[in-house]
CSV table of C-alpha atoms in Angstrom, one decimal:
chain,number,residue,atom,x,y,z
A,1,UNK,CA,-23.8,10.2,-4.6
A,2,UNK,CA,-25.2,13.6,-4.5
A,3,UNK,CA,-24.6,15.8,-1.7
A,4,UNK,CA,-29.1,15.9,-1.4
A,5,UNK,CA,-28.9,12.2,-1.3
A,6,UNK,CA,-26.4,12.0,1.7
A,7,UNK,CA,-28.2,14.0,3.4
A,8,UNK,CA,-31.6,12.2,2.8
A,9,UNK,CA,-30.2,9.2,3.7
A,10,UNK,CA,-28.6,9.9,6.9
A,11,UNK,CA,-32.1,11.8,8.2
A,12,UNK,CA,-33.5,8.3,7.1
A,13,UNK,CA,-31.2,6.7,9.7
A,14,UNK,CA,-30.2,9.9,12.2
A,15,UNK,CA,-31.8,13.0,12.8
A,16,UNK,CA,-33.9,16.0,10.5
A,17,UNK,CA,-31.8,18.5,10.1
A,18,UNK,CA,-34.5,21.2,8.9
A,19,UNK,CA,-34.2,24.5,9.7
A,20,UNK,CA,-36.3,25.8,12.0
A,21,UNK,CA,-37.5,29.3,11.7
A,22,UNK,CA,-37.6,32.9,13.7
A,23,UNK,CA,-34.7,31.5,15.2
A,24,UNK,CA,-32.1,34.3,13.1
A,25,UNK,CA,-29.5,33.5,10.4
A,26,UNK,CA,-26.1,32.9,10.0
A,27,UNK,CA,-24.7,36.0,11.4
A,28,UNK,CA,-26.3,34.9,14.7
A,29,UNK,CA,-23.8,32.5,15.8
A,30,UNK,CA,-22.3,34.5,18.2
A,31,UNK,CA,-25.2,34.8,20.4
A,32,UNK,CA,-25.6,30.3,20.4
A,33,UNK,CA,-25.0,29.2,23.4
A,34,UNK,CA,-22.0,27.3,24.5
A,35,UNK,CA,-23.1,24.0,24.6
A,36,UNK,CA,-24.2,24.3,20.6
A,37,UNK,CA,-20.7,25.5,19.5
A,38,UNK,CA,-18.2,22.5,18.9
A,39,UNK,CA,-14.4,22.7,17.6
A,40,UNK,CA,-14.4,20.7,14.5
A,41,UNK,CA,-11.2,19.1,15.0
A,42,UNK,CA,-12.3,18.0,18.4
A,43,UNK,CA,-15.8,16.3,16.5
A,44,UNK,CA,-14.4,14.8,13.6
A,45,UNK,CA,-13.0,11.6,13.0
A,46,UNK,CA,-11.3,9.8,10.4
A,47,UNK,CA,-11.1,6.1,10.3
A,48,UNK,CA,-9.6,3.6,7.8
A,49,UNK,CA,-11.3,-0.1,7.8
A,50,UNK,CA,-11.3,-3.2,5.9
A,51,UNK,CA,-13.7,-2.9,3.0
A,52,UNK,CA,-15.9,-6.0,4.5
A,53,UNK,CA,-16.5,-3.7,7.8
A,54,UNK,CA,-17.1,0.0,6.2
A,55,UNK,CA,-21.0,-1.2,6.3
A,56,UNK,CA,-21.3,-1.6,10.0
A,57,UNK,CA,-20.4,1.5,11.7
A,58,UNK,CA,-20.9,-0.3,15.1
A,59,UNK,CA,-18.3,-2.0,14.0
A,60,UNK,CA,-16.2,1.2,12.8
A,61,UNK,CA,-15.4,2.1,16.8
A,62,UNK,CA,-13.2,-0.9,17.2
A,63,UNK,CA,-10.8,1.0,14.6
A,64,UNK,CA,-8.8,3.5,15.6
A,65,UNK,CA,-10.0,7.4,15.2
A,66,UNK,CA,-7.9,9.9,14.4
A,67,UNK,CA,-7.8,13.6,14.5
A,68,UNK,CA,-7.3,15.6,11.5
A,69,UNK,CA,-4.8,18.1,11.6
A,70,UNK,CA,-7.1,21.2,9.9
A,71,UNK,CA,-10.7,22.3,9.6
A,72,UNK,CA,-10.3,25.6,9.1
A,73,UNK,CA,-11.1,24.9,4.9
A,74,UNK,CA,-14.0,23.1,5.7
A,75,UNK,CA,-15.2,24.7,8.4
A,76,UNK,CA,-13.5,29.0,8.6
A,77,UNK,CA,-11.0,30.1,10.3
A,78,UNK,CA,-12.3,28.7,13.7
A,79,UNK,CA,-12.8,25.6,12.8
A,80,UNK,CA,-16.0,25.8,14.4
A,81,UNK,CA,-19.5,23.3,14.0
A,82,UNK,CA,-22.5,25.6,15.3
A,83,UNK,CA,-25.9,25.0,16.1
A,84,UNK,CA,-25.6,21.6,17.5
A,85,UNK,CA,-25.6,19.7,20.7
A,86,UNK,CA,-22.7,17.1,20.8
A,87,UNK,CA,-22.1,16.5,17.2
A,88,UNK,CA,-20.1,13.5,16.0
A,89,UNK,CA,-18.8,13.2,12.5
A,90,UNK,CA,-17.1,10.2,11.5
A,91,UNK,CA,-15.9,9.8,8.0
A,92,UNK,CA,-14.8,6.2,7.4
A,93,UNK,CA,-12.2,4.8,4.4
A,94,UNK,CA,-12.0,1.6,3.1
A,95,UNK,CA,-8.4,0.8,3.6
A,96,UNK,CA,-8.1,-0.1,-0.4
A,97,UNK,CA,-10.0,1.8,-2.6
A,98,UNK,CA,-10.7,5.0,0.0
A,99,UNK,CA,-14.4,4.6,-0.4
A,100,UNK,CA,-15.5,6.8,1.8
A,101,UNK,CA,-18.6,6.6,4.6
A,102,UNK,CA,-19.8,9.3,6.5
A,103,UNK,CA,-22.2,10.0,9.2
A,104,UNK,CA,-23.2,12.9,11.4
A,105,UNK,CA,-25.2,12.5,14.5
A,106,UNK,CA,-25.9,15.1,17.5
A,107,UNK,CA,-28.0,14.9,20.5
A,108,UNK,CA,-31.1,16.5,19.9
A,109,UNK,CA,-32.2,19.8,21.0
A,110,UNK,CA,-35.2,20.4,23.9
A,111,UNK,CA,-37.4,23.2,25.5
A,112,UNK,CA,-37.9,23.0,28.7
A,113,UNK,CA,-41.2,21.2,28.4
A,114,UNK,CA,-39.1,18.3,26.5
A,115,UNK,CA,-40.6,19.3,23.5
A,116,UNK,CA,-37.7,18.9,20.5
A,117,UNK,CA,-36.4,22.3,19.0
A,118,UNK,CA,-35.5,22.8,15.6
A,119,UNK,CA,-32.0,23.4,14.7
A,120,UNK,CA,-31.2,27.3,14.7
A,121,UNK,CA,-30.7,28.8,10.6
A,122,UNK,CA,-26.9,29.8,11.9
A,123,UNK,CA,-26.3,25.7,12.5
A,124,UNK,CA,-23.6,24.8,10.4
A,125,UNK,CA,-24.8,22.6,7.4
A,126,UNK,CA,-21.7,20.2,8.4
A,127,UNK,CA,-22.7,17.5,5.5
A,128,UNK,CA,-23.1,20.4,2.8
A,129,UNK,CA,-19.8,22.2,3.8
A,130,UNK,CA,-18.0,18.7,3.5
A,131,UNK,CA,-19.1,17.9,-0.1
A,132,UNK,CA,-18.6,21.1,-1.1
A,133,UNK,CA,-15.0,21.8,0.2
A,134,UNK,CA,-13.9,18.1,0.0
A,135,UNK,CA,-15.9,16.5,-2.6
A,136,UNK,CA,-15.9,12.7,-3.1
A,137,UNK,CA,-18.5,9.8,-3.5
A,138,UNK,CA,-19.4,9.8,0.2
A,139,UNK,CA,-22.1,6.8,1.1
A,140,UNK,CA,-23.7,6.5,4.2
A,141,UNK,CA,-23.3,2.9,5.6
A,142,UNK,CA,-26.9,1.7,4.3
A,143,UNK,CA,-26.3,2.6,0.8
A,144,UNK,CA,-23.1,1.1,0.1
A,145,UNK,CA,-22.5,-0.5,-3.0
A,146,UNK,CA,-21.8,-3.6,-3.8
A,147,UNK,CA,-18.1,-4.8,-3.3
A,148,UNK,CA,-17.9,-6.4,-7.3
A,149,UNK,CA,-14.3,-7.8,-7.1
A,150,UNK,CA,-10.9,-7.6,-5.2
A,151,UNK,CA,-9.1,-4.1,-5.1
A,152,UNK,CA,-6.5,-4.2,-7.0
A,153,UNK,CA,-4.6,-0.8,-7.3
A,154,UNK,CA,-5.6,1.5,-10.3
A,155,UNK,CA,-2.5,3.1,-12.4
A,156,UNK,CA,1.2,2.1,-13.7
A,157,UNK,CA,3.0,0.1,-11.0
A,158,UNK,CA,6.2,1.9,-10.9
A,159,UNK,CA,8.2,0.6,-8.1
A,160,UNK,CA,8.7,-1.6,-5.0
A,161,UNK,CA,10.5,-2.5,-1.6
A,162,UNK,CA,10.4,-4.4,1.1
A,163,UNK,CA,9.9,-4.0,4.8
A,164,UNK,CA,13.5,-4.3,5.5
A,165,UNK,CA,13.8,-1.0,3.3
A,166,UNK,CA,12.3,0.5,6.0
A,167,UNK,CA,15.3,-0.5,8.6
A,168,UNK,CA,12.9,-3.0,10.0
A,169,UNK,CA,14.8,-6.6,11.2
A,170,UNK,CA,14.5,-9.7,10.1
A,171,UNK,CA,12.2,-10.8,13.2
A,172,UNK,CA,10.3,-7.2,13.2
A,173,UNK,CA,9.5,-8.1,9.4
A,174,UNK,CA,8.4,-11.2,10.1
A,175,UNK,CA,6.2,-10.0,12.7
A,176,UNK,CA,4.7,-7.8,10.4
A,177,UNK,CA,4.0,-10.8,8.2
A,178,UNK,CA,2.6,-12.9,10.9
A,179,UNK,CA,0.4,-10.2,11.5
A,180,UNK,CA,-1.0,-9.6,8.0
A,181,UNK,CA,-1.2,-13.2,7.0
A,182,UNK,CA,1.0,-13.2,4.3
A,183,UNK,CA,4.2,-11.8,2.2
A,184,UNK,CA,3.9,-8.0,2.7
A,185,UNK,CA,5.8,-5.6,0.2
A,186,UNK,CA,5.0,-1.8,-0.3
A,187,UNK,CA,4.4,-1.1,-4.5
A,188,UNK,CA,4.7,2.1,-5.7
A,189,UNK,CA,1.8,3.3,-8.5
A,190,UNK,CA,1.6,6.3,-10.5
A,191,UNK,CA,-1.4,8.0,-12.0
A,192,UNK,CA,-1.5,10.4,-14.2
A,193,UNK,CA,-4.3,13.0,-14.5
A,194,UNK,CA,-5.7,14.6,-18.0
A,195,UNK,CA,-8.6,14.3,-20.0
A,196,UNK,CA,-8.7,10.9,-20.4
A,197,UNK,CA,-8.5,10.1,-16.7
A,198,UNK,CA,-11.7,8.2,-17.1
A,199,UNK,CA,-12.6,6.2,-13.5
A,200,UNK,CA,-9.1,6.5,-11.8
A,201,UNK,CA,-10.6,10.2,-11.3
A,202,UNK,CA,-12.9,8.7,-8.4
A,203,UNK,CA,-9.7,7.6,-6.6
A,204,UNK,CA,-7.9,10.7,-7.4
A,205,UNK,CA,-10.7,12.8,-5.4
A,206,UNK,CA,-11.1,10.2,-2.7
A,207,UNK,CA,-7.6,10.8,-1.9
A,208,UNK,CA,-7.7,15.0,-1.8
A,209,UNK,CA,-10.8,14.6,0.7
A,210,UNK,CA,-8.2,13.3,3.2
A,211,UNK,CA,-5.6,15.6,2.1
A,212,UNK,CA,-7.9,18.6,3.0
A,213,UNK,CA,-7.8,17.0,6.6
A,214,UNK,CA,-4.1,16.5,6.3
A,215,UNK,CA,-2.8,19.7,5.1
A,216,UNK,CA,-2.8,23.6,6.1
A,217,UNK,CA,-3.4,24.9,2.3
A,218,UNK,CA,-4.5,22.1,0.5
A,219,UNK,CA,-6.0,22.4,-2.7
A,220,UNK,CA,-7.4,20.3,-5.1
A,221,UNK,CA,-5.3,19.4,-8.1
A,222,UNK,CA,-6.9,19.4,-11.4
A,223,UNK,CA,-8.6,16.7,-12.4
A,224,UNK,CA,-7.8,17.5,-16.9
A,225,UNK,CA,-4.2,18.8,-16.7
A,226,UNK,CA,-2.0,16.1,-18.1
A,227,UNK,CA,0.9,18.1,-15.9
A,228,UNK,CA,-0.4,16.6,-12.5
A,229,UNK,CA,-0.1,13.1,-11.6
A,230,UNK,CA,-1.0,11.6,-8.2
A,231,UNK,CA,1.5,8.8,-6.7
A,232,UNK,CA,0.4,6.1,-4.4
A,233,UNK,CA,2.7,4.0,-2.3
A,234,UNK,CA,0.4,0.7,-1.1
A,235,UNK,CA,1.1,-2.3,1.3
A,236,UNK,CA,0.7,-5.4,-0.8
A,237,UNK,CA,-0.3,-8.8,1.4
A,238,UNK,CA,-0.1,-11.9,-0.4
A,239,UNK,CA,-1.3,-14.9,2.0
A,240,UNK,CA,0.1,-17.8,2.6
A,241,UNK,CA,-0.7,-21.1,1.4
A,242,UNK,CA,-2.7,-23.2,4.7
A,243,UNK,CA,0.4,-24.0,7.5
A,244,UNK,CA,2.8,-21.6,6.0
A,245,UNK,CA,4.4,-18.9,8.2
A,246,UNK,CA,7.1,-15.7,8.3
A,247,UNK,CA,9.6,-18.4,8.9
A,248,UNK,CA,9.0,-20.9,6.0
A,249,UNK,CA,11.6,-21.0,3.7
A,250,UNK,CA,10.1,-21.6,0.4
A,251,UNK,CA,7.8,-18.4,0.0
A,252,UNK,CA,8.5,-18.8,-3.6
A,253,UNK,CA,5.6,-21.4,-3.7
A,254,UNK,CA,3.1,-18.6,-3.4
A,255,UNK,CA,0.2,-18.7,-5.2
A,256,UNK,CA,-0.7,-22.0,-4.7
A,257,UNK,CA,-4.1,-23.4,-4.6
A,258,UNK,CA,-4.5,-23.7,-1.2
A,259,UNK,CA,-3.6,-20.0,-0.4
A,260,UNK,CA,-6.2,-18.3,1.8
A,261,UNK,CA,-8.3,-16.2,0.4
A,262,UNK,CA,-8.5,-15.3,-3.7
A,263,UNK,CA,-5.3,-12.9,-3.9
A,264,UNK,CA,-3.4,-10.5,-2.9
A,265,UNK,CA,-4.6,-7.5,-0.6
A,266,UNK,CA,-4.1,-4.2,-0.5
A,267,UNK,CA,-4.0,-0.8,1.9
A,268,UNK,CA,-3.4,2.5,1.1
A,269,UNK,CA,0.0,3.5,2.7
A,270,UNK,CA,0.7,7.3,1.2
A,271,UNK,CA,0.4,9.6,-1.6
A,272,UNK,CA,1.9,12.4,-3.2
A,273,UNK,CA,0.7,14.7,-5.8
A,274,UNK,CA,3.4,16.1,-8.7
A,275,UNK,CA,3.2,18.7,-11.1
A,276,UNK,CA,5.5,19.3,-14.1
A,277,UNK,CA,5.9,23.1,-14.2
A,278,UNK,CA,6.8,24.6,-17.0
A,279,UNK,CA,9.6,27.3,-16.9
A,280,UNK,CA,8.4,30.6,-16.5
A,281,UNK,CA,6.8,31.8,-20.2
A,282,UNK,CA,9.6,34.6,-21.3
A,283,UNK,CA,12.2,33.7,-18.8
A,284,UNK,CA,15.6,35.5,-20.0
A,285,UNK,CA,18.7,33.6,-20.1
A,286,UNK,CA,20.1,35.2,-16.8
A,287,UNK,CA,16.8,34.1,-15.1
A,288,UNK,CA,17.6,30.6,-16.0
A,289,UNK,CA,21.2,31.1,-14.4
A,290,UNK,CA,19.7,32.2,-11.6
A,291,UNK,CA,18.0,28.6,-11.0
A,292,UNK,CA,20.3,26.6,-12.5
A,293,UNK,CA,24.0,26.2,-13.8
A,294,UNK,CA,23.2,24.1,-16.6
A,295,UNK,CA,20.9,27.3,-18.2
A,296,UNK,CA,23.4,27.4,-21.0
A,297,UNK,CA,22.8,23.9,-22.3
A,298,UNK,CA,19.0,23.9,-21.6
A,299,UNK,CA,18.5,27.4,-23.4
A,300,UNK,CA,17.7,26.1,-26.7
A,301,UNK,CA,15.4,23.9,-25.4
A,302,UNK,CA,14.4,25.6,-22.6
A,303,UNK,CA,9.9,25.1,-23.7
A,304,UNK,CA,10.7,21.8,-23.0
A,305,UNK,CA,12.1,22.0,-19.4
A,306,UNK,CA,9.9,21.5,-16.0
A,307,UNK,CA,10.5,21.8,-12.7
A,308,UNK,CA,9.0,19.1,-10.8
A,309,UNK,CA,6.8,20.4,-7.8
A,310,UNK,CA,6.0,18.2,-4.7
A,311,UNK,CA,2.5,19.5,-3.8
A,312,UNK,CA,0.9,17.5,-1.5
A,313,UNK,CA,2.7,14.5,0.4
A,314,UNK,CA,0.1,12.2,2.9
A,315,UNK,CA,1.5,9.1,5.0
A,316,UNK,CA,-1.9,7.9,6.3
A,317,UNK,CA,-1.5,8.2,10.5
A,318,UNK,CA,-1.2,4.4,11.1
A,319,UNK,CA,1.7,3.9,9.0
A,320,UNK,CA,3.3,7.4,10.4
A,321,UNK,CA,6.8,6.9,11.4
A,322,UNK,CA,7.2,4.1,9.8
A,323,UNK,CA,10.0,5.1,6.7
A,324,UNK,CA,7.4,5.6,4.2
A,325,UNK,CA,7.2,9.3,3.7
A,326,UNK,CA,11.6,9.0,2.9
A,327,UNK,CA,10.6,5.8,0.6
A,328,UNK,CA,8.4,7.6,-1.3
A,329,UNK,CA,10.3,10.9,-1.3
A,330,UNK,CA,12.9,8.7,-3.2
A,331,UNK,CA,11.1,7.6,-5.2
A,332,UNK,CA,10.1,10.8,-6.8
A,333,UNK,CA,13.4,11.8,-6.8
A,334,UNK,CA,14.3,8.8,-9.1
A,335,UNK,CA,11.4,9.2,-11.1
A,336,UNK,CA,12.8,13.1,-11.6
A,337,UNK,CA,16.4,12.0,-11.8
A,338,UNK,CA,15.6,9.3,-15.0
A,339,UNK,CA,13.4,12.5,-16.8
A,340,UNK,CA,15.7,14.4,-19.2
A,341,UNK,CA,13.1,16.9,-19.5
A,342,UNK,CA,13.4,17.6,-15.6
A,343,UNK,CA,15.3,19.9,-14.6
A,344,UNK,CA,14.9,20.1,-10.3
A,345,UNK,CA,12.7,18.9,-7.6
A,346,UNK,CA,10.8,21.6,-5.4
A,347,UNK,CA,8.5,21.4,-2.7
A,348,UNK,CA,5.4,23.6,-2.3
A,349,UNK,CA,5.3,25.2,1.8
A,350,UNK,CA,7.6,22.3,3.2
A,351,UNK,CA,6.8,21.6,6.9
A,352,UNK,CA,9.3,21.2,9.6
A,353,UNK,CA,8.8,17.7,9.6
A,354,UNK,CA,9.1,17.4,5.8
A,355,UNK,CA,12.2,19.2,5.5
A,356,UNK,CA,13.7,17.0,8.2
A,357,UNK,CA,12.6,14.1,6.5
A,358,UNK,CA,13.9,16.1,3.0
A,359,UNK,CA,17.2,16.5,3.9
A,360,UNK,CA,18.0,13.1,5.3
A,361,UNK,CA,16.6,11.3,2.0
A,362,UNK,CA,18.8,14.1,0.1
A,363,UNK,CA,21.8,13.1,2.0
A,364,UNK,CA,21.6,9.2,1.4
A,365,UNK,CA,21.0,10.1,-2.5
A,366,UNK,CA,24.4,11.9,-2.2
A,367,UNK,CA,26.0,9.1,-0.5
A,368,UNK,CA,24.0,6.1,-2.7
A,369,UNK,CA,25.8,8.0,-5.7
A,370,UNK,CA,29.3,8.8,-4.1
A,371,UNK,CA,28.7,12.4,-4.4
A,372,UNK,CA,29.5,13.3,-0.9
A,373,UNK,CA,32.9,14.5,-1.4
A,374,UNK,CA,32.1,16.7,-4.4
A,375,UNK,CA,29.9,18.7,-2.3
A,376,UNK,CA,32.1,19.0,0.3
A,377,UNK,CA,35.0,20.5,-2.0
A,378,UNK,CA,36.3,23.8,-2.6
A,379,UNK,CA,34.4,24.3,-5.8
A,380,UNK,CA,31.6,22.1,-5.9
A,381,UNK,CA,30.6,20.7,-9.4
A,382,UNK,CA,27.0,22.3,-9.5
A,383,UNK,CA,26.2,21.7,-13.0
A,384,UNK,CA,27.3,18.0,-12.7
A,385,UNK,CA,25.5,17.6,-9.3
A,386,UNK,CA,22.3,19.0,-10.5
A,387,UNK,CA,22.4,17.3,-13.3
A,388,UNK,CA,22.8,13.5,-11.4
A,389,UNK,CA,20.5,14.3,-8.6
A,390,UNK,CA,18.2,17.0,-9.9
A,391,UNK,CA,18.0,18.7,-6.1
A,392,UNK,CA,17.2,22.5,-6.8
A,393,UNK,CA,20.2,25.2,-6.5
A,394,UNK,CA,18.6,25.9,-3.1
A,395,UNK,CA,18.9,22.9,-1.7
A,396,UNK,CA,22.7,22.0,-2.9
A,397,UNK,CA,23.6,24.9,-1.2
A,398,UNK,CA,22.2,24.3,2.2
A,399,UNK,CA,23.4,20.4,1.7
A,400,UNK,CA,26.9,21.9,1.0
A,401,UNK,CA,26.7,24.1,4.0
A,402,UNK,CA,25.4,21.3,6.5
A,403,UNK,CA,28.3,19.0,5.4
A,404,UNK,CA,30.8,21.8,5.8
A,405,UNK,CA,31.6,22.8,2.3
């Protein structure tokens, strides 16, 4: 849907949002009063609902809203909205797919006679700057289209766990279950991007909108390079047959023909967005011992070799906190760790929070694989160590130093 067509269709429902004129241009901001300048992150609102309710956005508001994080590359450095009274932006998800809804309303403007006023030329043009700077399919909720068939996640399934994975109990599992309706396990799918992407480049985009949101320099990957591949990590709920519950014993019976509903269901958990970097073109064999110890046996082969880069790393807000950011952090580390061709893991700008998270999935690797006590010895086996867990030099020298090597 076309960025003219959004915005047709929500003045259709909403408001005109036609410029008035004699009112000054953009570089007039500063003099709009108070009450027509908004922060952006205090406006906008993301929201992530079954697919059957992204239609009604009445019924949106009995979802949670959340906050995003950034505006500032949608919106400039001060993540500001100007030139309208009020303004309320919700952009709405479907909890599968990520198709996404949005709509924009304000309070309109009066003179003093009561008369409506035209928006001032230095308004922000909020639905433009959105499509531009996060571009997806974006709907409003009276042009939907048609739901055709059951989500089912698009890609190579490429792993899976369980709640209890996450450290969650036995009862705290179940209640999860009890909750959902059904058998709940997190899959793992991997897509890779290139020119023969085809459709899975709609989900691709849908899923950098909310990255934009999510992180301070994010950037769309692209869409034709066969080096970056998007990972997805979804909850899987397969119901029940009629009377069963989290404490039935015979799960195995699922599907049967009195299951409710027609399959499984999905939601969108997290993502993560990889790129196979290619060794610097002309690197000398002393730059390759400065990254890694094994530059000797890779320097023959050495146009073959990528670094695998974590770029972007999202755990949607309502399953924050919840293990899912170190299950999928494994799981890139495995899928790096079974690569010949890799040769480390690096992360672009790691936050705080991520290199928290970082080190304590690095330091159950090292204990999964008994590798502890080489890194804490007198002369670490680098080569060997890199070679097993494909951590970067960097990082098995700050694991060595935090387990007192």
């Amino acid at each position: 849907m076309t960025d003219d067509n959004i915005r047709r269709s929500l003045n259709d429902s909403y408001y005109e949002y036609e410029v008035g004129a004699g009112l000054g241009g953009p570089g007039d901001r500063k003099h709009l009063p108070d009450e027509l300048t908004s922060s952006a992150l205090d406006v906008v609102r993301l929201r992530f609902v079954p697919r059957d309710a992204l239609s009604n956005s009445a019924a949106h508001q009995s979802f949670h809203a959340y906050a995003p994080l950034y505006a500032h590359q949608l919106f400039g450095e001060d993540e500001c909205i100007y030139g309208y009274i009020s303004p309320e932006i919700d952009i709405t998800y479907s909890e599968d797919s990520l198709l996404p809804v949005i709509t924009f309303t304000h309070v309109p403007r009066q003179d003093a006679g009561g008369l409506a006023c035209p928006v001032p030329p230095s308004a922000t043009d909020v639905l433009g700057s959105i499509q531009r700077k996060a571009p997806a399919d974006y709907f409003s909720p009276d042009q939907l289209p048609p739901s055709k068939r059951r989500f089912e996640p698009r890609g190579t399934r490429v792993g899976d766990y369980s709640g209890y994975a996450l450290g969650r109990s036995k009862p705290e599992h179940g209640a999860v279950e009890s909750e959902r309706g059904g058998d709940v396990r997190y899959e793992v799918y991997s897509i890779r991007a290139g020119a023969d992407i085809g459709a899975q480049k709609v989900l691709l985009q849908r899923a950098q909108s909310i990255a934009m949101w999510m992180i301070e320099s994010a950037s769309y990957i692209d869409f034709e390079d066969p080096n970056w591949s998007c990972v997805f990590v979804y909850e899987k709920t397969s119901p029940w047959a009629l009377g069963m519950d989290s404490n039935t014993a015979v799960h195995e019976t699922w599907p049967s023909k009195d299951a409710v509903g027609a399959g499984a269901t999905y939601r969108l958990v997290a993502f993560t967005t990889l790129y196979r970097a290619p060794l610097p073109r002309g690197i000398s064999l002393e730059g390759l011992r400065e990254i890694s110890p094994r530059a000797d046996e890779l320097w023959e082969k050495r146009d073959s070799v990528v670094r695998l880069n974590v770029s972007q790393f999202v755990v949607l807000p309502h399953f924050a906190g919840q293990g899912h950011g170190k299950q999928l952090l494994r799981h890139v580390y495995r899928e790096a760790q079974a690569d010949k061709a890799v040769l480390d893991v690096r992360v672009e700008e790691p936050t705080e929070i991520f290199r928290n998270m970082r080190q304590s999935v690095e330091l159950e690797l090292l204990r999964d694989k008994d590798k502890l006590a080489d890194l804490r010895c007198d002369n670490p086996p680098w080569q060997q160590l890199q070679t097993k867990l494909k951590f970067s030099m960097a990082r098995l020298f700050a694991l060595a130093n935090h387990v007192g090597c």
